[in-house]
Amino acid sequence: MNNIIITTTPCIDGHSITEYLGLVSYRAWAATAMWLIGNPKDKDIEKYREFIAQAQDGLRAEAAALGANAVVGVQLLPPDGKLASTLLITGTAVIIK
């Protein structure tokens, strides 16, 4: 599952999309709040990086369930406000060759 490519671009250089499988999304939930506006602390930045990795892993699992080997057009929708607690990631699951 870790070999599923995730990209924000609509295509992947050197590959062609052979099949579009549909929209995939995953909502990650943080165990603790993180301050991301103003002067965020290093620990909050590191937590947010882990949060993004969790969202990407969830998106890969959703794509794998459809038989995809890549997700294109990925968007990361951060939470509103100063406290981060959820993160939505979406994209289009595809098969590339």
PDB file of C-alpha atoms in Angstrom, residues 17-18 20-21 27 29 35 43 46 52 57 62 68 75 78 82-83 88 90:
ATOM      1  CA  ILE A  17      -3.381   6.946 -16.606  1.00  0.00           C
ATOM      2  CA  THR A  18      -5.205   3.896 -17.917  1.00  0.00           C
ATOM      3  CA  TYR A  20      -9.996   6.538 -13.396  1.00  0.00           C
ATOM      4  CA  LEU A  21     -11.519   4.745 -10.406  1.00  0.00           C
ATOM      5  CA  ARG A  27     -10.449  12.628   7.317  1.00  0.00           C
ATOM      6  CA  TRP A  29      -8.380  13.362  13.529  1.00  0.00           C
ATOM      7  CA  TRP A  35      -1.546  25.909  17.296  1.00  0.00           C
ATOM      8  CA  LYS A  43       6.362  20.297  18.616  1.00  0.00           C
ATOM      9  CA  GLU A  46       6.103  18.067  14.022  1.00  0.00           C
ATOM     10  CA  ILE A  52      -0.442  14.855   7.273  1.00  0.00           C
ATOM     11  CA  ASP A  57      -1.848   6.703   4.789  1.00  0.00           C
ATOM     12  CA  GLU A  62      -8.970   4.105   0.377  1.00  0.00           C
ATOM     13  CA  ALA A  68      -5.608   1.983  -7.574  1.00  0.00           C
ATOM     14  CA  GLN A  75      -5.896  18.435  -2.114  1.00  0.00           C
ATOM     15  CA  PRO A  78      -6.638  22.070   6.643  1.00  0.00           C
ATOM     16  CA  LYS A  82      -6.277  28.423  15.088  1.00  0.00           C
ATOM     17  CA  LEU A  83      -6.686  24.971  16.592  1.00  0.00           C
ATOM     18  CA  LEU A  88      -9.407  16.283   5.027  1.00  0.00           C
ATOM     19  CA  THR A  90      -9.051  14.142  -1.281  1.00  0.00           C
TER      20      THR A  90
END
